[in-house]
GROMACS .gro file of C-alpha atoms in nm:
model
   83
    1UNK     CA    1  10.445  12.115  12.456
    2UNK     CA    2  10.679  11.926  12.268
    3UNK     CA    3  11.036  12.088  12.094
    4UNK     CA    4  11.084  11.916  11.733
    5UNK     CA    5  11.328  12.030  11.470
    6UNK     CA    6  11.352  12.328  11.740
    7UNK     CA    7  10.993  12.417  11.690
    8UNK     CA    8  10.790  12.420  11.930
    9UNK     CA    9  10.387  12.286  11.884
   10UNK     CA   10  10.087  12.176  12.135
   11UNK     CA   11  10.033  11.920  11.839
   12UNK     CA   12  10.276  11.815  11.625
   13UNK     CA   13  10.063  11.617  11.398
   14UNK     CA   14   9.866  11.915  11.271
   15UNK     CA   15  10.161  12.155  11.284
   16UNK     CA   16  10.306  12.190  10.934
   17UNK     CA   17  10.659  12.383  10.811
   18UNK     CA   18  10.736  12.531  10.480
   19UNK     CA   19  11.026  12.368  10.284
   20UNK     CA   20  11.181  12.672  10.366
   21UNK     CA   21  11.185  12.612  10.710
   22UNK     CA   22  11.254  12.245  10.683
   23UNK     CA   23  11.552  12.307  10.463
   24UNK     CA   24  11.658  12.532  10.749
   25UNK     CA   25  11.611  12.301  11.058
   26UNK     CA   26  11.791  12.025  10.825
   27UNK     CA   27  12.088  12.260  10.710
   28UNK     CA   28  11.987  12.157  10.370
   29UNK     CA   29  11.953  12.337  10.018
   30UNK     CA   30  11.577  12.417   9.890
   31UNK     CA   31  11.709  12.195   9.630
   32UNK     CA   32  11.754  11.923   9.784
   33UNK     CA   33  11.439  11.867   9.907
   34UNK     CA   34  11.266  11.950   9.579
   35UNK     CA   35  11.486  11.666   9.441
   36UNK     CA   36  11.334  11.425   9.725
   37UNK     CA   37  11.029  11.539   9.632
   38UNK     CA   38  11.070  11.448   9.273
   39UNK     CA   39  11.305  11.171   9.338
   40UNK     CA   40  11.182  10.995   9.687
   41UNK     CA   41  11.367  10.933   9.967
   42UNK     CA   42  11.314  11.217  10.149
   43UNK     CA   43  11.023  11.326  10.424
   44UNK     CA   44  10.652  11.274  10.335
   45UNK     CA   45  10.518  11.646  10.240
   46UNK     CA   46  10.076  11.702  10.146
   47UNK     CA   47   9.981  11.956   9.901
   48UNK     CA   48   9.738  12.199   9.916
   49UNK     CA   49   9.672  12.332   9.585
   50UNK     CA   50  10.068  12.386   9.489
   51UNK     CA   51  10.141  12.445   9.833
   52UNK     CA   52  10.374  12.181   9.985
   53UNK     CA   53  10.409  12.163  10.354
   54UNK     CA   54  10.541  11.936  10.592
   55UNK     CA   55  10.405  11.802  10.869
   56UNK     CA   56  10.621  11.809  11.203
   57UNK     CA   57  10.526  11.468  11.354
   58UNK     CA   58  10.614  11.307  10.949
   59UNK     CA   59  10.918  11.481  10.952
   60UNK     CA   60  11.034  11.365  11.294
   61UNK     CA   61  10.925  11.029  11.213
   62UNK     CA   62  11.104  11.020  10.879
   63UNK     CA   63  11.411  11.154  11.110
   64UNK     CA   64  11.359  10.889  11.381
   65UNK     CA   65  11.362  10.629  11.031
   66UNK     CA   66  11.694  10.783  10.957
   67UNK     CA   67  11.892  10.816  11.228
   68UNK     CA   68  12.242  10.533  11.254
   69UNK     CA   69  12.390  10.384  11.569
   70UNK     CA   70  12.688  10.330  11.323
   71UNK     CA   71  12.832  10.333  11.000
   72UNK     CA   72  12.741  10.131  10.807
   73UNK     CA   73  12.389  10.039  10.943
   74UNK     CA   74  12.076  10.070  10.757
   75UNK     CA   75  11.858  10.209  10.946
   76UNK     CA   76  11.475  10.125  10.839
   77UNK     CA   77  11.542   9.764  10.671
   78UNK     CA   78  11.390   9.463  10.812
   79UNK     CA   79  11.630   9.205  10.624
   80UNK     CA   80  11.964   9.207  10.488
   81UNK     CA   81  12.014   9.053  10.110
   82UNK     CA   82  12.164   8.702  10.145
   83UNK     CA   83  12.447   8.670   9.883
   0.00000   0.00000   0.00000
């Protein structure tokens, strides 16, 4: 059993949360992820019908994407802009 975003699934590739509960584990406003919906930039979400979940083992990869050793870093690039 694996513990991610403080869930815990047998699979987390066919576990999925409700933006609710993703806004919660994230300490984020509703609103914000509806805006990375909309906007990008945020996790990768499926639809069923008009029901958006997320999918735990997306999420934590999106997190995994995210996460700095420092300020300043960009986590996810694979070249820097030459100027």
């Amino acid at each position: 059993m694996v513990t991610v975003l403080q869930f815990q699934c047998d699979d987390p590739e066919h576990t999925f949360l409700t933006p609710e509960e993703l806004a919660d584990s994230l300490d984020v406003k509703l609103s914000r992820l509806t805006g990375w919906r909309k906007n990008g930039g945020g996790p990768p979400f499926v639809k069923f019908g008009k029901t958006v979940k997320y999918k735990v083992a997306a999420v934590d990869e999106w997190i995994d994407e995210h996460t700095h050793q420092r300020i300043g870093d960009h986590p996810g690039r694979t070249s820097r802009r030459q100027r």
